[in-house]
Amino acid sequence: MKTINIVTQSTKGFVEQIQQIIGGTFSERWGEHVLSINNDNAKGTITYIMFDWGGSLLIYNIVFFEDIELIIDATQFNPIHFMYATEGHFYHKFKKERKKRKIEQFQPAIITSKEEGYNYTYFDKHIKTHVNSIQINRIKFLKKRLNDASILNQSLYKVFHDEHHEKVFAYIGTFNLKIANLIKQLNVIKQKGMIRIMMKEGIVYQILSAHMIQHTKDLKRKKEAKSSLTKKELNKVRKISQDILKDVSKDYNVDDLALQCAISQAKLQEGFKTLYARTVIEYLRHVRLEEARDLLNNTDYNISQVVYSIGFSSRSYFSKIFKRKYGISPSKFLANKKKGEIREF
């Protein structure tokens, strides 16, 4: 195992100290700093962006070739970490803990140490890892006029207002794919310069909000990062959802989908509600409408062609639910597009 000791006052110093041990070269463009590594230690990137409101974004997109232990001294730099893995997994523990807690793919985690404490983070070798970490300097964050932590649940409120860093906090949430979808948006931004950073900053706020909302939901459900479905069963449900996305036009029904993934209909429905906050039918309708919107916006298809392409049989039903979801009828959408009033929707 390769151990990296981190003593720093910022996210910038954090990544620089990793570079000192595993190598790599830095590049910077439009406020994005990228450490690129391709050597015997690792292959991939570690990226960070720092914002003036007390937050920063740190992204690991990397494979380590040796087990990694990060020992992070919280004396000078002790943010609240909002962490999430879209690929792979990682581990965390505090200094006095013997057992590491594993943060699985699609599990949100909120972690902070106490002053003069230590965070230990671990990455397994030969595992492709994509971890998104939003780091919040709580004092600077709360000084911003719009950042009123009083709207948080009592547990997170105490974490944000622990200005003297007297307590540790670790929360590992239930599976949440909304955060994964937001991170996907973060990774496909094509714009450049100031607009690129502004768009990323906006999505970072959305990711941060999704973490907080999930934490509140888990508290209300009185859960501690558990679901009645096993990880294997949730992966089966996720595979089904991905199959639907690949071909939204097929004639799907709950019976066949449950048989396909070898779980009961009840568990299939529970899995979709856990991962997507929707029933199977609601999810199918949602992805079909998203596909329809993209076809209307990006192709020359007329409405009848779109209806056929997404597996609907009734044009009138399609128009009704499209307007209910997007606030505009498909015909009006196309008319506005022809006038040049709609480019993105």
Short mmCIF file of C-alpha atoms in Angstrom, two decimals:
data_model
loop_
_atom_site.label_atom_id
_atom_site.label_comp_id
_atom_site.label_asym_id
_atom_site.label_seq_id
_atom_site.Cartn_x
_atom_site.Cartn_y
_atom_site.Cartn_z
CA MET A 1 0.00 0.00 0.00
CA LYS A 2 1.21 3.49 -0.89
CA THR A 3 0.54 6.07 1.84
CA ILE A 4 0.17 9.78 1.04
CA ASN A 5 0.19 12.23 3.93
CA ILE A 6 -1.74 15.42 3.27
CA VAL A 7 -1.19 18.63 5.28
CA THR A 8 -2.64 21.61 3.43
CA GLN A 9 -4.84 24.70 3.55
CA SER A 10 -6.71 24.21 0.28
CA THR A 11 -7.88 21.80 -2.40
CA LYS A 12 -5.03 23.09 -4.56
CA GLY A 13 -2.45 22.04 -1.97
CA PHE A 14 -4.26 18.71 -1.55
CA VAL A 15 -3.78 17.75 -5.19
CA GLU A 16 -0.23 19.12 -5.31
CA GLN A 17 0.78 16.87 -2.41
CA ILE A 18 -0.71 13.85 -4.17
CA GLN A 19 1.37 14.78 -7.22
CA GLN A 20 4.54 14.77 -5.14
CA ILE A 21 4.03 11.07 -4.41
CA ILE A 22 2.47 9.64 -7.56
CA GLY A 23 3.79 12.08 -10.17
CA GLY A 24 1.98 13.51 -13.15
CA THR A 25 1.80 16.92 -14.79
CA PHE A 26 -0.55 19.86 -14.25
CA SER A 27 -2.48 21.82 -16.84
CA GLU A 28 -4.95 24.66 -16.34
CA ARG A 29 -7.65 26.13 -18.54
CA TRP A 30 -10.54 28.40 -17.63
CA GLY A 31 -10.10 27.73 -13.92
CA GLU A 32 -9.97 23.93 -14.23
CA HIS A 33 -6.73 22.43 -12.94
CA VAL A 34 -5.98 18.93 -14.16
CA LEU A 35 -3.31 16.58 -12.85
CA SER A 36 -2.71 13.98 -15.57
CA ILE A 37 -0.94 10.76 -14.55
CA ASN A 38 0.27 7.93 -16.75
CA ASN A 39 3.05 6.05 -15.01
CA ASP A 40 3.70 3.01 -12.83
CA ASN A 41 1.64 4.54 -10.00
CA ALA A 42 -1.60 5.39 -11.75
CA LYS A 43 -3.34 6.28 -14.99
CA GLY A 44 -5.98 8.98 -15.22
CA THR A 45 -6.69 12.48 -13.94
CA ILE A 46 -7.41 14.37 -10.75
CA THR A 47 -9.20 17.64 -11.47
CA TYR A 48 -10.12 20.54 -9.21
CA ILE A 49 -11.99 23.84 -9.51
CA MET A 50 -12.13 26.39 -6.68
CA PHE A 51 -15.08 28.76 -6.19
CA ASP A 52 -15.15 32.06 -4.30
CA TRP A 53 -18.14 31.07 -2.12
CA GLY A 54 -16.17 28.62 -0.02
CA GLY A 55 -16.55 25.53 -2.15
CA SER A 56 -14.37 23.51 -4.46
CA LEU A 57 -14.89 20.57 -6.77
CA LEU A 58 -12.43 17.67 -6.74
CA ILE A 59 -12.79 14.84 -9.26
CA TYR A 60 -10.85 11.57 -9.30
CA ASN A 61 -11.04 9.81 -12.68
CA ILE A 62 -8.25 7.32 -12.25
CA VAL A 63 -6.94 3.79 -11.84
CA PHE A 64 -4.28 3.31 -9.18
CA PHE A 65 -1.81 0.46 -9.67
CA GLU A 66 -1.19 0.10 -5.94
CA ASP A 67 -3.59 0.34 -3.00
CA ILE A 68 -3.71 3.97 -1.89
CA GLU A 69 -4.09 5.39 1.61
CA LEU A 70 -4.62 9.14 1.96
CA ILE A 71 -4.02 10.40 5.51
CA ILE A 72 -5.50 13.90 5.61
CA ASP A 73 -4.59 16.15 8.52
CA ALA A 74 -7.64 18.32 9.32
CA THR A 75 -5.78 20.90 11.39
CA GLN A 76 -5.49 23.59 8.69
CA PHE A 77 -8.01 22.44 6.06
CA ASN A 78 -11.13 20.70 7.31
CA PRO A 79 -14.01 21.11 4.86
CA ILE A 80 -17.27 19.19 4.75
CA HIS A 81 -16.82 16.57 2.01
CA PHE A 82 -19.84 15.67 -0.16
CA MET A 83 -18.56 12.60 -2.00
CA TYR A 84 -20.05 10.31 -4.64
CA ALA A 85 -18.65 7.54 -6.86
CA THR A 86 -20.12 7.10 -10.33
CA GLU A 87 -17.61 4.31 -10.97
CA GLY A 88 -15.81 2.03 -8.56
CA HIS A 89 -15.84 2.59 -4.81
CA PHE A 90 -13.67 3.95 -2.01
CA TYR A 91 -13.30 3.68 1.77
CA HIS A 92 -13.15 6.09 4.67
CA LYS A 93 -12.41 6.05 8.39
CA PHE A 94 -11.42 8.45 11.15
CA LYS A 95 -8.11 8.05 12.99
CA LYS A 96 -9.39 6.17 16.04
CA GLU A 97 -11.62 3.83 14.05
CA ARG A 98 -10.42 0.33 13.27
CA LYS A 99 -12.95 -0.53 10.60
CA LYS A 100 -13.15 1.24 7.25
CA ARG A 101 -16.58 2.19 5.89
CA LYS A 102 -17.05 1.35 2.22
CA ILE A 103 -18.78 3.84 -0.03
CA GLU A 104 -20.25 1.95 -2.94
CA GLN A 105 -20.98 3.18 -6.44
CA PHE A 106 -24.02 5.55 -6.40
CA GLN A 107 -23.94 6.07 -2.62
CA PRO A 108 -23.73 9.71 -1.46
CA ALA A 109 -21.43 10.38 1.48
CA ILE A 110 -21.08 13.44 3.73
CA ILE A 111 -17.92 13.42 5.85
CA THR A 112 -15.99 15.84 8.03
CA SER A 113 -13.43 15.41 10.79
CA LYS A 114 -12.87 17.45 13.92
CA GLU A 115 -10.07 19.98 14.24
CA GLU A 116 -6.66 18.34 14.63
CA GLY A 117 -8.31 15.11 13.57
CA TYR A 118 -7.61 12.95 10.52
CA ASN A 119 -9.57 11.60 7.60
CA TYR A 120 -8.32 8.36 6.07
CA THR A 121 -9.42 7.68 2.49
CA TYR A 122 -8.58 4.46 0.64
CA PHE A 123 -8.66 3.42 -3.02
CA ASP A 124 -8.23 -0.17 -4.21
CA LYS A 125 -5.66 -0.90 -6.89
CA HIS A 126 -6.73 -1.79 -10.45
CA ILE A 127 -10.27 -0.42 -9.92
CA LYS A 128 -11.45 2.30 -12.33
CA THR A 129 -12.63 5.01 -9.98
CA HIS A 130 -14.63 8.13 -10.73
CA VAL A 131 -15.29 10.05 -7.52
CA ASN A 132 -16.87 13.49 -7.34
CA SER A 133 -16.08 15.41 -4.14
CA ILE A 134 -17.50 18.84 -3.29
CA GLN A 135 -15.55 20.40 -0.42
CA ILE A 136 -17.19 23.16 1.62
CA ASN A 137 -15.38 25.64 3.85
CA ARG A 138 -18.28 26.08 6.27
CA ILE A 139 -17.32 29.52 7.66
CA LYS A 140 -16.79 31.09 4.25
CA PHE A 141 -19.87 29.35 2.88
CA LEU A 142 -22.18 30.64 5.63
CA LYS A 143 -20.91 34.21 5.28
CA LYS A 144 -22.41 34.41 1.81
CA ARG A 145 -25.73 36.22 1.94
CA LEU A 146 -27.76 33.52 0.22
CA ASN A 147 -26.28 30.58 2.09
CA ASP A 148 -28.75 30.23 4.97
CA ALA A 149 -28.11 26.88 6.64
CA SER A 150 -31.20 27.26 8.83
CA ILE A 151 -33.23 25.47 6.15
CA LEU A 152 -31.21 22.28 6.63
CA ASN A 153 -32.33 19.41 8.81
CA GLN A 154 -31.07 19.63 12.39
CA SER A 155 -28.26 17.14 11.84
CA LEU A 156 -26.69 18.97 8.88
CA TYR A 157 -27.38 22.34 10.48
CA LYS A 158 -25.12 21.36 13.37
CA VAL A 159 -22.40 20.24 10.96
CA PHE A 160 -22.43 23.54 9.05
CA HIS A 161 -22.43 25.60 12.24
CA ASP A 162 -19.66 23.61 13.91
CA GLU A 163 -17.27 26.52 13.24
CA HIS A 164 -14.70 25.26 15.72
CA HIS A 165 -14.71 21.79 14.17
CA GLU A 166 -15.37 19.98 17.44
CA LYS A 167 -17.24 16.97 16.08
CA VAL A 168 -16.79 14.30 13.47
CA PHE A 169 -19.60 13.46 11.09
CA ALA A 170 -19.99 10.59 8.64
CA TYR A 171 -23.12 9.77 6.68
CA ILE A 172 -23.29 7.12 3.94
CA GLY A 173 -26.57 7.45 2.08
CA THR A 174 -28.96 5.20 0.24
CA PHE A 175 -28.41 4.72 -3.48
CA ASN A 176 -29.19 7.84 -5.52
CA LEU A 177 -28.94 7.98 -9.31
CA LYS A 178 -30.12 11.59 -9.60
CA ILE A 179 -26.66 12.65 -8.44
CA ALA A 180 -25.09 10.41 -11.09
CA ASN A 181 -27.18 12.10 -13.76
CA LEU A 182 -26.11 15.54 -12.55
CA ILE A 183 -22.45 14.50 -12.61
CA LYS A 184 -22.95 13.21 -16.13
CA GLN A 185 -24.17 16.69 -17.11
CA LEU A 186 -21.07 18.14 -15.47
CA ASN A 187 -18.84 15.95 -17.63
CA VAL A 188 -20.39 16.74 -21.03
CA ILE A 189 -20.35 20.54 -20.98
CA LYS A 190 -19.00 21.73 -24.33
CA GLN A 191 -18.91 25.47 -23.73
CA LYS A 192 -15.64 27.27 -23.11
CA GLY A 193 -14.29 30.03 -20.94
CA MET A 194 -16.42 31.88 -18.42
CA ILE A 195 -19.66 30.22 -19.55
CA ARG A 196 -18.15 26.77 -18.99
CA ILE A 197 -17.18 27.55 -15.39
CA MET A 198 -20.54 29.20 -14.69
CA MET A 199 -22.39 26.14 -15.98
CA LYS A 200 -20.22 23.83 -13.90
CA GLU A 201 -20.72 25.97 -10.83
CA GLY A 202 -24.48 25.80 -11.31
CA ILE A 203 -24.43 22.02 -11.55
CA VAL A 204 -22.17 21.79 -8.48
CA TYR A 205 -24.88 23.62 -6.53
CA GLN A 206 -27.46 21.13 -7.83
CA ILE A 207 -25.27 18.18 -6.78
CA LEU A 208 -24.77 19.72 -3.36
CA SER A 209 -28.54 20.20 -2.99
CA ALA A 210 -29.20 16.61 -4.05
CA HIS A 211 -26.81 15.37 -1.34
CA MET A 212 -28.66 17.38 1.29
CA ILE A 213 -32.10 16.31 0.09
CA GLN A 214 -31.06 12.65 0.12
CA HIS A 215 -29.73 13.02 3.67
CA THR A 216 -33.05 14.48 4.81
CA LYS A 217 -34.99 11.70 3.09
CA ASP A 218 -32.85 9.06 4.75
CA LEU A 219 -33.41 10.62 8.15
CA LYS A 220 -37.16 10.63 7.59
CA ARG A 221 -37.09 6.99 6.53
CA LYS A 222 -34.99 6.17 9.61
CA LYS A 223 -32.49 4.37 7.44
CA GLU A 224 -28.73 4.23 7.73
CA ALA A 225 -27.57 3.61 4.20
CA LYS A 226 -29.62 0.42 3.83
CA SER A 227 -32.22 -0.82 1.39
CA SER A 228 -34.35 -3.94 1.59
CA LEU A 229 -32.86 -4.88 -1.78
CA THR A 230 -29.37 -6.29 -1.99
CA LYS A 231 -26.69 -4.59 -4.04
CA LYS A 232 -26.95 -7.43 -6.57
CA GLU A 233 -30.68 -6.86 -6.93
CA LEU A 234 -30.23 -3.10 -7.32
CA ASN A 235 -27.65 -3.73 -10.04
CA LYS A 236 -30.18 -5.94 -11.83
CA VAL A 237 -32.73 -3.13 -11.68
CA ARG A 238 -30.15 -0.65 -12.95
CA LYS A 239 -29.32 -3.01 -15.84
CA ILE A 240 -33.00 -3.16 -16.76
CA SER A 241 -33.24 0.64 -16.74
CA GLN A 242 -30.19 0.87 -19.00
CA ASP A 243 -31.73 -1.65 -21.41
CA ILE A 244 -34.87 0.49 -21.57
CA LEU A 245 -32.79 3.58 -22.32
CA LYS A 246 -31.11 1.79 -25.24
CA ASP A 247 -34.48 1.12 -26.90
CA VAL A 248 -37.42 3.06 -25.51
CA SER A 249 -39.71 1.92 -28.35
CA LYS A 250 -40.06 -1.72 -27.25
CA ASP A 251 -43.32 -2.95 -25.77
CA TYR A 252 -42.27 -3.33 -22.13
CA ASN A 253 -44.37 -4.75 -19.31
CA VAL A 254 -43.60 -5.31 -15.65
CA ASP A 255 -44.11 -9.10 -15.81
CA ASP A 256 -41.51 -9.59 -18.53
CA LEU A 257 -39.02 -7.20 -16.96
CA ALA A 258 -39.25 -8.98 -13.60
CA LEU A 259 -38.67 -12.34 -15.29
CA GLN A 260 -35.77 -10.90 -17.26
CA CYS A 261 -33.87 -9.88 -14.14
CA ALA A 262 -35.08 -12.84 -12.04
CA ILE A 263 -36.61 -10.84 -9.20
CA SER A 264 -40.20 -10.39 -8.09
CA GLN A 265 -42.41 -7.62 -9.46
CA ALA A 266 -42.55 -6.09 -5.99
CA LYS A 267 -38.75 -5.90 -5.78
CA LEU A 268 -38.54 -4.55 -9.31
CA GLN A 269 -40.93 -1.75 -8.42
CA GLU A 270 -39.10 -1.08 -5.15
CA GLY A 271 -35.80 -0.94 -7.00
CA PHE A 272 -37.08 1.64 -9.48
CA LYS A 273 -38.53 3.73 -6.66
CA THR A 274 -35.23 3.52 -4.76
CA LEU A 275 -33.04 4.44 -7.73
CA TYR A 276 -35.32 6.75 -9.71
CA ALA A 277 -38.18 7.75 -7.36
CA ARG A 278 -40.57 6.36 -9.99
CA THR A 279 -42.50 3.17 -10.67
CA VAL A 280 -41.48 1.13 -13.70
CA ILE A 281 -44.27 2.64 -15.81
CA GLU A 282 -43.51 6.16 -14.64
CA TYR A 283 -39.83 5.65 -15.48
CA LEU A 284 -40.69 4.29 -18.93
CA ARG A 285 -42.98 7.24 -19.65
CA HIS A 286 -40.31 9.67 -18.42
CA VAL A 287 -37.50 8.31 -20.63
CA ARG A 288 -39.81 8.11 -23.65
CA LEU A 289 -40.75 11.76 -23.25
CA GLU A 290 -37.08 12.73 -22.83
CA GLU A 291 -36.30 10.84 -26.05
CA ALA A 292 -39.24 12.53 -27.80
CA ARG A 293 -38.03 15.97 -26.74
CA ASP A 294 -34.56 15.22 -28.12
CA LEU A 295 -35.98 13.91 -31.40
CA LEU A 296 -38.16 16.98 -31.84
CA ASN A 297 -35.25 19.28 -31.10
CA ASN A 298 -32.45 17.53 -32.97
CA THR A 299 -34.05 15.83 -35.98
CA ASP A 300 -36.49 16.63 -38.79
CA TYR A 301 -39.02 14.10 -37.54
CA ASN A 302 -42.66 15.14 -37.52
CA ILE A 303 -44.85 14.36 -34.53
CA SER A 304 -46.19 11.08 -35.94
CA GLN A 305 -42.66 9.82 -36.58
CA VAL A 306 -41.64 10.74 -33.04
CA VAL A 307 -44.67 8.96 -31.57
CA TYR A 308 -43.77 5.80 -33.49
CA SER A 309 -40.08 6.06 -32.59
CA ILE A 310 -40.72 6.10 -28.84
CA GLY A 311 -43.22 3.23 -28.84
CA PHE A 312 -46.46 5.17 -28.35
CA SER A 313 -49.56 4.35 -30.41
CA SER A 314 -51.72 7.37 -29.62
CA ARG A 315 -50.67 10.78 -30.89
CA SER A 316 -53.30 12.51 -28.77
CA TYR A 317 -52.10 10.78 -25.58
CA PHE A 318 -48.51 11.65 -26.41
CA SER A 319 -49.41 15.32 -26.94
CA LYS A 320 -51.32 15.41 -23.65
CA ILE A 321 -48.53 14.03 -21.47
CA PHE A 322 -45.80 15.94 -23.34
CA LYS A 323 -47.56 19.23 -22.59
CA ARG A 324 -48.14 18.21 -18.99
CA LYS A 325 -44.43 17.49 -18.53
CA TYR A 326 -42.84 20.35 -20.47
CA GLY A 327 -45.57 23.00 -20.45
CA ILE A 328 -45.78 23.18 -24.24
CA SER A 329 -47.49 21.02 -26.86
CA PRO A 330 -45.34 19.08 -29.37
CA SER A 331 -46.84 21.04 -32.27
CA LYS A 332 -46.08 24.39 -30.59
CA PHE A 333 -42.58 23.11 -29.78
CA LEU A 334 -41.94 22.37 -33.47
CA ALA A 335 -43.44 25.69 -34.56
CA ASN A 336 -41.17 27.61 -32.21
CA LYS A 337 -38.19 25.58 -33.34
CA LYS A 338 -38.84 26.55 -36.97
CA LYS A 339 -38.95 30.20 -35.92
CA GLY A 340 -35.57 29.80 -34.25
CA GLU A 341 -37.01 30.36 -30.77
CA ILE A 342 -35.97 26.98 -29.43
CA ARG A 343 -32.43 25.71 -29.73
CA GLU A 344 -32.13 23.86 -26.43
CA PHE A 345 -34.93 22.73 -24.13
#
